[in-house]
PDB file of C-alpha atoms in Angstrom:
ATOM      1  CA  MET A   1     139.859  73.807  45.371  1.00 95.00           C
ATOM      2  CA  LYS A   2     139.068  73.936  49.075  1.00 97.00           C
ATOM      3  CA  VAL A   3     135.687  73.951  50.778  1.00 98.00           C
ATOM      4  CA  ALA A   4     135.474  74.062  54.579  1.00 98.00           C
ATOM      5  CA  VAL A   5     132.517  74.396  56.951  1.00 98.00           C
ATOM      6  CA  GLN A   6     133.913  75.045  60.411  1.00 98.00           C
ATOM      7  CA  ARG A   7     133.344  76.701  63.795  1.00 98.00           C
ATOM      8  CA  GLU A   8     136.800  78.305  63.789  1.00 98.00           C
ATOM      9  CA  ASN A   9     137.665  81.689  62.374  1.00 98.00           C
ATOM     10  CA  PHE A  10     139.728  81.985  59.166  1.00 98.00           C
ATOM     11  CA  ASP A  11     142.565  84.162  57.897  1.00 98.00           C
ATOM     12  CA  LEU A  12     141.780  85.647  54.491  1.00 98.00           C
ATOM     13  CA  GLY A  13     145.399  86.671  53.928  1.00 98.00           C
ATOM     14  CA  ALA A  14     146.706  83.167  54.525  1.00 98.00           C
ATOM     15  CA  GLU A  15     143.967  81.648  52.364  1.00 98.00           C
ATOM     16  CA  THR A  16     144.579  83.991  49.419  1.00 97.00           C
ATOM     17  CA  ARG A  17     148.350  83.446  49.610  1.00 97.00           C
ATOM     18  CA  ALA A  18     147.740  79.696  49.515  1.00 98.00           C
ATOM     19  CA  ILE A  19     145.911  79.929  46.159  1.00 98.00           C
ATOM     20  CA  SER A  20     148.280  82.530  44.657  1.00 96.00           C
ATOM     21  CA  LYS A  21     151.454  80.476  44.469  1.00 95.00           C
ATOM     22  CA  SER A  22     151.402  79.535  40.770  1.00 95.00           C
ATOM     23  CA  SER A  23     153.115  82.038  38.463  1.00 95.00           C
ATOM     24  CA  LYS A  24     150.138  81.597  36.096  1.00 96.00           C
ATOM     25  CA  VAL A  25     147.815  83.310  38.626  1.00 97.00           C
ATOM     26  CA  GLY A  26     147.361  86.957  37.691  1.00 98.00           C
ATOM     27  CA  ALA A  27     144.323  87.834  39.799  1.00 98.00           C
ATOM     28  CA  VAL A  28     142.732  86.840  43.084  1.00 98.00           C
ATOM     29  CA  ALA A  29     139.278  88.192  43.913  1.00 98.00           C
ATOM     30  CA  SER A  30     137.921  87.654  47.401  1.00 98.00           C
ATOM     31  CA  PHE A  31     134.855  88.387  49.486  1.00 98.00           C
ATOM     32  CA  VAL A  32     134.327  88.251  53.250  1.00 98.00           C
ATOM     33  CA  GLY A  33     130.881  88.339  54.880  1.00 97.00           C
ATOM     34  CA  LEU A  34     130.613  89.682  58.453  1.00 97.00           C
ATOM     35  CA  VAL A  35     127.990  89.552  61.195  1.00 97.00           C
ATOM     36  CA  ARG A  36     126.060  92.838  61.328  1.00 93.00           C
ATOM     37  CA  ASP A  37     124.599  94.242  64.559  1.00 91.00           C
ATOM     38  CA  VAL A  38     123.340  91.135  66.385  1.00 95.00           C
ATOM     39  CA  ARG A  39     124.644  87.915  67.851  1.00 97.00           C
ATOM     40  CA  MET A  40     123.640  84.868  65.856  1.00 97.00           C
ATOM     41  CA  THR A  41     123.789  81.097  65.691  1.00 98.00           C
ATOM     42  CA  LEU A  42     124.331  79.412  62.346  1.00 98.00           C
ATOM     43  CA  GLU A  43     122.985  75.913  61.760  1.00 98.00           C
ATOM     44  CA  HIS A  44     123.956  73.736  58.788  1.00 98.00           C
ATOM     45  CA  TYR A  45     123.368  70.279  57.322  1.00 98.00           C
ATOM     46  CA  PRO A  46     126.661  68.411  57.789  1.00 97.00           C
ATOM     47  CA  GLY A  47     127.617  66.671  54.573  1.00 97.00           C
ATOM     48  CA  MET A  48     125.062  68.327  52.318  1.00 97.00           C
ATOM     49  CA  THR A  49     126.394  71.805  53.032  1.00 98.00           C
ATOM     50  CA  GLU A  50     129.941  70.921  51.957  1.00 98.00           C
ATOM     51  CA  ASN A  51     128.637  69.103  48.855  1.00 96.00           C
ATOM     52  CA  ALA A  52     126.339  71.954  47.872  1.00 97.00           C
ATOM     53  CA  ILE A  53     129.207  74.464  48.063  1.00 98.00           C
ATOM     54  CA  ALA A  54     131.513  72.127  46.103  1.00 98.00           C
ATOM     55  CA  LYS A  55     128.875  71.904  43.345  1.00 97.00           C
ATOM     56  CA  ILE A  56     128.608  75.702  43.186  1.00 97.00           C
ATOM     57  CA  VAL A  57     132.405  75.965  42.886  1.00 98.00           C
ATOM     58  CA  ASP A  58     132.385  73.338  40.096  1.00 98.00           C
ATOM     59  CA  GLU A  59     129.682  75.301  38.274  1.00 97.00           C
ATOM     60  CA  ALA A  60     131.744  78.497  38.564  1.00 98.00           C
ATOM     61  CA  ALA A  61     134.798  76.665  37.227  1.00 98.00           C
ATOM     62  CA  SER A  62     132.771  75.499  34.205  1.00 97.00           C
ATOM     63  CA  ARG A  63     131.760  79.087  33.363  1.00 97.00           C
ATOM     64  CA  TRP A  64     134.963  81.022  34.073  1.00 97.00           C
ATOM     65  CA  GLN A  65     138.650  80.292  34.191  1.00 97.00           C
ATOM     66  CA  VAL A  66     139.172  79.328  37.827  1.00 98.00           C
ATOM     67  CA  MET A  67     142.696  78.182  38.639  1.00 98.00           C
ATOM     68  CA  ASP A  68     142.030  77.699  42.327  1.00 98.00           C
ATOM     69  CA  CYS A  69     139.313  78.591  44.804  1.00 98.00           C
ATOM     70  CA  THR A  70     138.725  78.510  48.554  1.00 98.00           C
ATOM     71  CA  VAL A  71     135.341  78.799  50.253  1.00 98.00           C
ATOM     72  CA  ILE A  72     135.102  78.767  54.063  1.00 98.00           C
ATOM     73  CA  HIS A  73     131.796  79.162  55.892  1.00 98.00           C
ATOM     74  CA  ARG A  74     131.472  79.171  59.671  1.00 98.00           C
ATOM     75  CA  TYR A  75     128.689  77.760  61.839  1.00 98.00           C
ATOM     76  CA  GLY A  76     127.849  77.936  65.546  1.00 98.00           C
ATOM     77  CA  ASP A  77     127.685  81.082  67.685  1.00 98.00           C
ATOM     78  CA  LEU A  78     128.946  84.327  66.155  1.00 98.00           C
ATOM     79  CA  GLU A  79     129.232  87.860  67.514  1.00 97.00           C
ATOM     80  CA  PRO A  80     128.778  91.203  65.734  1.00 97.00           C
ATOM     81  CA  ASN A  81     131.723  91.915  63.422  1.00 97.00           C
ATOM     82  CA  ASP A  82     132.799  88.246  63.338  1.00 98.00           C
ATOM     83  CA  GLN A  83     133.665  86.822  59.931  1.00 98.00           C
ATOM     84  CA  ILE A  84     131.018  84.386  58.629  1.00 98.00           C
ATOM     85  CA  VAL A  85     132.086  83.427  55.131  1.00 98.00           C
ATOM     86  CA  MET A  86     134.925  83.909  52.657  1.00 98.00           C
ATOM     87  CA  VAL A  87     135.304  83.175  48.972  1.00 98.00           C
ATOM     88  CA  ALA A  88     138.627  83.617  47.155  1.00 98.00           C
ATOM     89  CA  VAL A  89     139.106  82.845  43.467  1.00 98.00           C
ATOM     90  CA  ALA A  90     142.427  82.742  41.625  1.00 98.00           C
ATOM     91  CA  SER A  91     142.518  83.193  37.867  1.00 98.00           C
ATOM     92  CA  ALA A  92     144.801  84.514  35.149  1.00 97.00           C
ATOM     93  CA  HIS A  93     142.726  87.692  34.774  1.00 96.00           C
ATOM     94  CA  ARG A  94     140.529  89.834  36.993  1.00 97.00           C
ATOM     95  CA  GLY A  95     137.293  89.517  35.003  1.00 97.00           C
ATOM     96  CA  ASP A  96     137.029  85.783  35.587  1.00 98.00           C
ATOM     97  CA  ALA A  97     138.113  86.100  39.229  1.00 98.00           C
ATOM     98  CA  PHE A  98     135.575  88.858  40.039  1.00 98.00           C
ATOM     99  CA  GLN A  99     132.655  87.176  38.312  1.00 98.00           C
ATOM    100  CA  ALA A 100     133.315  83.677  39.645  1.00 98.00           C
ATOM    101  CA  CYS A 101     133.631  85.091  43.180  1.00 98.00           C
ATOM    102  CA  GLU A 102     130.323  86.961  42.951  1.00 97.00           C
ATOM    103  CA  PHE A 103     128.574  83.975  41.340  1.00 97.00           C
ATOM    104  CA  ILE A 104     129.722  81.650  44.135  1.00 98.00           C
ATOM    105  CA  MET A 105     128.433  84.037  46.830  1.00 97.00           C
ATOM    106  CA  ASP A 106     125.089  84.595  45.073  1.00 96.00           C
ATOM    107  CA  TYR A 107     124.473  80.860  44.701  1.00 95.00           C
ATOM    108  CA  LEU A 108     125.723  80.064  48.179  1.00 96.00           C
ATOM    109  CA  LYS A 109     123.088  82.436  49.614  1.00 94.00           C
ATOM    110  CA  THR A 110     120.243  80.488  47.991  1.00 92.00           C
ATOM    111  CA  GLN A 111     121.571  76.925  47.593  1.00 93.00           C
ATOM    112  CA  ALA A 112     123.838  76.086  50.543  1.00 97.00           C
ATOM    113  CA  PRO A 113     121.930  74.790  53.582  1.00 97.00           C
ATOM    114  CA  PHE A 114     122.669  77.278  56.360  1.00 98.00           C
ATOM    115  CA  TRP A 115     120.151  78.935  58.641  1.00 98.00           C
ATOM    116  CA  LYS A 116     120.735  82.004  60.807  1.00 97.00           C
ATOM    117  CA  LYS A 117     119.084  82.554  64.146  1.00 97.00           C
ATOM    118  CA  GLU A 118     119.433  86.054  65.603  1.00 97.00           C
ATOM    119  CA  HIS A 119     119.611  86.687  69.345  1.00 96.00           C
ATOM    120  CA  ARG A 120     118.217  90.036  70.497  1.00 93.00           C
ATOM    121  CA  SER A 121     117.584  91.009  74.127  1.00 87.00           C
ATOM    122  CA  GLY A 122     115.877  87.895  75.437  1.00 85.00           C
ATOM    123  CA  SER A 123     114.390  86.597  72.189  1.00 93.00           C
ATOM    124  CA  ALA A 124     115.754  84.464  69.368  1.00 95.00           C
ATOM    125  CA  THR A 125     114.300  84.512  65.858  1.00 95.00           C
ATOM    126  CA  TRP A 126     115.116  82.634  62.674  1.00 96.00           C
ATOM    127  CA  VAL A 127     116.084  84.939  59.817  1.00 94.00           C
ATOM    128  CA  GLU A 128     113.637  84.870  56.897  1.00 91.00           C
ATOM    129  CA  ALA A 129     115.027  84.271  53.418  1.00 89.00           C
ATOM    130  CA  ARG A 130     114.977  87.376  51.211  1.00 85.00           C
ATOM    131  CA  ALA A 131     113.542  87.573  47.711  1.00 83.00           C
ATOM    132  CA  SER A 132     116.479  89.811  46.744  1.00 85.00           C
ATOM    133  CA  ASP A 133     118.826  86.862  47.337  1.00 85.00           C
ATOM    134  CA  ASP A 134     116.828  84.698  44.913  1.00 84.00           C
ATOM    135  CA  GLU A 135     116.928  87.527  42.380  1.00 86.00           C
ATOM    136  CA  ALA A 136     120.693  87.864  42.774  1.00 86.00           C
ATOM    137  CA  ALA A 137     121.157  84.157  41.981  1.00 86.00           C
ATOM    138  CA  GLU A 138     118.595  84.351  39.159  1.00 86.00           C
ATOM    139  CA  ARG A 139     120.711  86.943  37.285  1.00 88.00           C
ATOM    140  CA  TRP A 140     123.247  84.259  36.425  1.00 87.00           C
ATOM    141  CA  LYS A 141     120.773  82.006  34.614  1.00 85.00           C
ATOM    142  CA  ASN A 142     120.347  82.059  30.816  1.00 69.00           C
ATOM    143  CA  GLY A 143     123.930  81.752  29.691  1.00 61.00           C
ATOM    144  CA  GLY A 144     125.554  82.545  32.948  1.00 62.00           C
ATOM    145  CA  ARG A 145     127.673  85.581  32.328  1.00 60.00           C
ATOM    146  CA  LYS A 146     126.267  88.803  33.681  1.00 53.00           C
TER     147      LYS A 146
ATOM    148  CA  MET B   1     105.150  46.920  50.995  1.00 70.00           C
ATOM    149  CA  ARG B   2     106.310  49.691  53.321  1.00 84.00           C
ATOM    150  CA  VAL B   3     109.308  51.864  52.539  1.00 92.00           C
ATOM    151  CA  LYS B   4     111.812  52.705  55.299  1.00 96.00           C
ATOM    152  CA  VAL B   5     113.363  56.153  55.132  1.00 98.00           C
ATOM    153  CA  THR B   6     115.130  58.626  57.418  1.00 98.00           C
ATOM    154  CA  VAL B   7     113.604  62.091  57.635  1.00 98.00           C
ATOM    155  CA  LEU B   8     115.630  65.067  58.920  1.00 98.00           C
ATOM    156  CA  PHE B   9     114.385  68.474  60.058  1.00 98.00           C
ATOM    157  CA  PHE B  10     116.442  71.649  60.326  1.00 98.00           C
ATOM    158  CA  ALA B  11     116.281  75.125  61.865  1.00 98.00           C
ATOM    159  CA  SER B  12     112.758  76.413  62.667  1.00 96.00           C
ATOM    160  CA  LEU B  13     111.173  73.120  61.520  1.00 97.00           C
ATOM    161  CA  ARG B  14     113.410  71.123  63.876  1.00 97.00           C
ATOM    162  CA  GLU B  15     112.444  73.388  66.781  1.00 97.00           C
ATOM    163  CA  GLN B  16     108.728  73.358  66.023  1.00 96.00           C
ATOM    164  CA  LEU B  17     108.647  69.575  65.718  1.00 97.00           C
ATOM    165  CA  GLY B  18     110.891  69.055  68.734  1.00 97.00           C
ATOM    166  CA  GLN B  19     113.139  66.543  66.960  1.00 97.00           C
ATOM    167  CA  PRO B  20     115.998  66.561  64.455  1.00 98.00           C
ATOM    168  CA  ARG B  21     115.263  63.219  62.787  1.00 98.00           C
ATOM    169  CA  GLU B  22     112.871  60.325  62.555  1.00 97.00           C
ATOM    170  CA  GLN B  23     112.924  56.835  61.033  1.00 97.00           C
ATOM    171  CA  LEU B  24     109.701  56.267  59.120  1.00 96.00           C
ATOM    172  CA  GLU B  25     107.969  53.403  57.359  1.00 96.00           C
ATOM    173  CA  LEU B  26     105.904  54.879  54.578  1.00 95.00           C
ATOM    174  CA  PRO B  27     102.951  53.289  52.821  1.00 93.00           C
ATOM    175  CA  ALA B  28     103.570  52.728  49.113  1.00 89.00           C
ATOM    176  CA  SER B  29     101.155  55.570  48.345  1.00 91.00           C
ATOM    177  CA  VAL B  30     103.697  58.061  49.714  1.00 95.00           C
ATOM    178  CA  ALA B  31     106.066  57.934  46.757  1.00 95.00           C
ATOM    179  CA  THR B  32     107.214  61.545  46.345  1.00 97.00           C
ATOM    180  CA  VAL B  33     108.637  64.309  48.535  1.00 97.00           C
ATOM    181  CA  GLY B  34     105.413  66.283  48.101  1.00 97.00           C
ATOM    182  CA  ALA B  35     103.338  63.295  49.235  1.00 97.00           C
ATOM    183  CA  LEU B  36     105.605  62.842  52.269  1.00 97.00           C
ATOM    184  CA  ARG B  37     105.169  66.495  53.194  1.00 97.00           C
ATOM    185  CA  GLU B  38     101.391  66.013  53.030  1.00 97.00           C
ATOM    186  CA  HIS B  39     101.666  62.760  55.020  1.00 97.00           C
ATOM    187  CA  LEU B  40     103.526  64.624  57.808  1.00 97.00           C
ATOM    188  CA  ARG B  41     101.139  67.604  57.709  1.00 97.00           C
ATOM    189  CA  ALA B  42      98.209  65.224  58.217  1.00 97.00           C
ATOM    190  CA  ARG B  43      99.551  64.275  61.669  1.00 97.00           C
ATOM    191  CA  GLY B  44      98.013  67.538  62.889  1.00 97.00           C
ATOM    192  CA  GLY B  45      99.187  69.755  65.782  1.00 97.00           C
ATOM    193  CA  ALA B  46     102.752  71.050  65.400  1.00 97.00           C
ATOM    194  CA  TRP B  47     103.059  69.025  62.185  1.00 97.00           C
ATOM    195  CA  ALA B  48     100.114  70.772  60.583  1.00 97.00           C
ATOM    196  CA  ASN B  49     101.683  74.155  61.399  1.00 96.00           C
ATOM    197  CA  ALA B  50     105.219  73.232  60.343  1.00 96.00           C
ATOM    198  CA  PHE B  51     104.042  71.839  57.003  1.00 97.00           C
ATOM    199  CA  ALA B  52     101.132  74.223  56.383  1.00 95.00           C
ATOM    200  CA  THR B  53     100.612  74.447  52.634  1.00 92.00           C
ATOM    201  CA  ASN B  54     101.277  78.214  52.555  1.00 93.00           C
ATOM    202  CA  ARG B  55     104.629  77.815  54.296  1.00 93.00           C
ATOM    203  CA  PRO B  56     107.798  77.778  52.191  1.00 93.00           C
ATOM    204  CA  VAL B  57     109.455  74.442  52.970  1.00 96.00           C
ATOM    205  CA  ARG B  58     112.459  73.192  50.973  1.00 96.00           C
ATOM    206  CA  ALA B  59     113.499  69.569  50.657  1.00 97.00           C
ATOM    207  CA  ALA B  60     116.544  67.456  49.841  1.00 97.00           C
ATOM    208  CA  VAL B  61     116.792  63.763  48.994  1.00 98.00           C
ATOM    209  CA  ASN B  62     120.129  62.165  49.808  1.00 97.00           C
ATOM    210  CA  GLN B  63     121.573  65.651  50.273  1.00 96.00           C
ATOM    211  CA  ASP B  64     120.499  67.035  46.892  1.00 95.00           C
ATOM    212  CA  MET B  65     117.971  69.878  46.796  1.00 94.00           C
ATOM    213  CA  VAL B  66     114.798  68.630  45.039  1.00 95.00           C
ATOM    214  CA  GLN B  67     111.291  69.690  44.019  1.00 95.00           C
ATOM    215  CA  ALA B  68     108.060  68.212  45.411  1.00 95.00           C
ATOM    216  CA  ALA B  69     107.737  65.741  42.518  1.00 97.00           C
ATOM    217  CA  ALA B  70     111.029  63.989  43.394  1.00 97.00           C
ATOM    218  CA  ALA B  71     110.617  60.242  43.984  1.00 97.00           C
ATOM    219  CA  ILE B  72     111.328  58.500  47.301  1.00 96.00           C
ATOM    220  CA  LYS B  73     112.779  54.996  47.626  1.00 95.00           C
ATOM    221  CA  ALA B  74     113.759  52.723  50.499  1.00 95.00           C
ATOM    222  CA  GLY B  75     116.831  53.857  52.408  1.00 97.00           C
ATOM    223  CA  ASP B  76     116.594  57.501  51.305  1.00 98.00           C
ATOM    224  CA  GLU B  77     117.579  60.368  53.594  1.00 98.00           C
ATOM    225  CA  ILE B  78     114.948  63.059  53.126  1.00 98.00           C
ATOM    226  CA  ALA B  79     115.427  66.479  54.706  1.00 98.00           C
ATOM    227  CA  PHE B  80     112.900  69.279  55.178  1.00 98.00           C
ATOM    228  CA  PHE B  81     113.989  72.814  56.013  1.00 97.00           C
ATOM    229  CA  PRO B  82     113.078  76.489  55.584  1.00 96.00           C
ATOM    230  CA  PRO B  83     114.570  78.537  52.724  1.00 95.00           C
ATOM    231  CA  VAL B  84     118.287  78.898  53.419  1.00 96.00           C
ATOM    232  CA  THR B  85     119.799  82.055  54.945  1.00 95.00           C
ATOM    233  CA  GLY B  86     123.581  81.579  54.955  1.00 93.00           C
ATOM    234  CA  GLY B  87     126.343  83.749  53.561  1.00 90.00           C
TER     235      GLY B  87
END
């Protein structure tokens, strides 16, 4: 399992190949989040952010068969169309890989300490958290499998 | 007996308060995260706005997300921040 919080960009292809090497892996599901429309700065809580993501990955691995997993989240200044976050999950079968990947993203949105500040012509505003993100994470409660 | 803790502020809270961290000595009556939030709010000015009771403020103790009832002890690192918006 790999968790990284970094300024640098990442290469999804290289990351998925790195977790696909075992002949037992039959499925890799991945997600990449991109910056939409506006420039932004991402702040995080060094130490806690990495630990919070690692806990989410552990929780996913307790619910589904996760053979390997990589989560990379960027911080600092990002431009429209830049990659922000990636999750890749390797499993024997696609069902576990898809669900674990979606679970990790849904929990990351509400549990991992990151804050986005958007820069529009001359003004900078902190992004407000959305109720729909809480609802997305809430779906996984009560037994855990959607 | 006063309790020494480190308090961290992130994102909009950090900007409003004009500082990322503060070392504090708390009276024994401030024994939970909720009580600390109230203690900070009572400073008035920017503190009263940042910790206004109708404002959603999240907290962590020693880098674990907690609720207002969570206990505080000497040496703890307590962080206050707005609801998270990563991903």
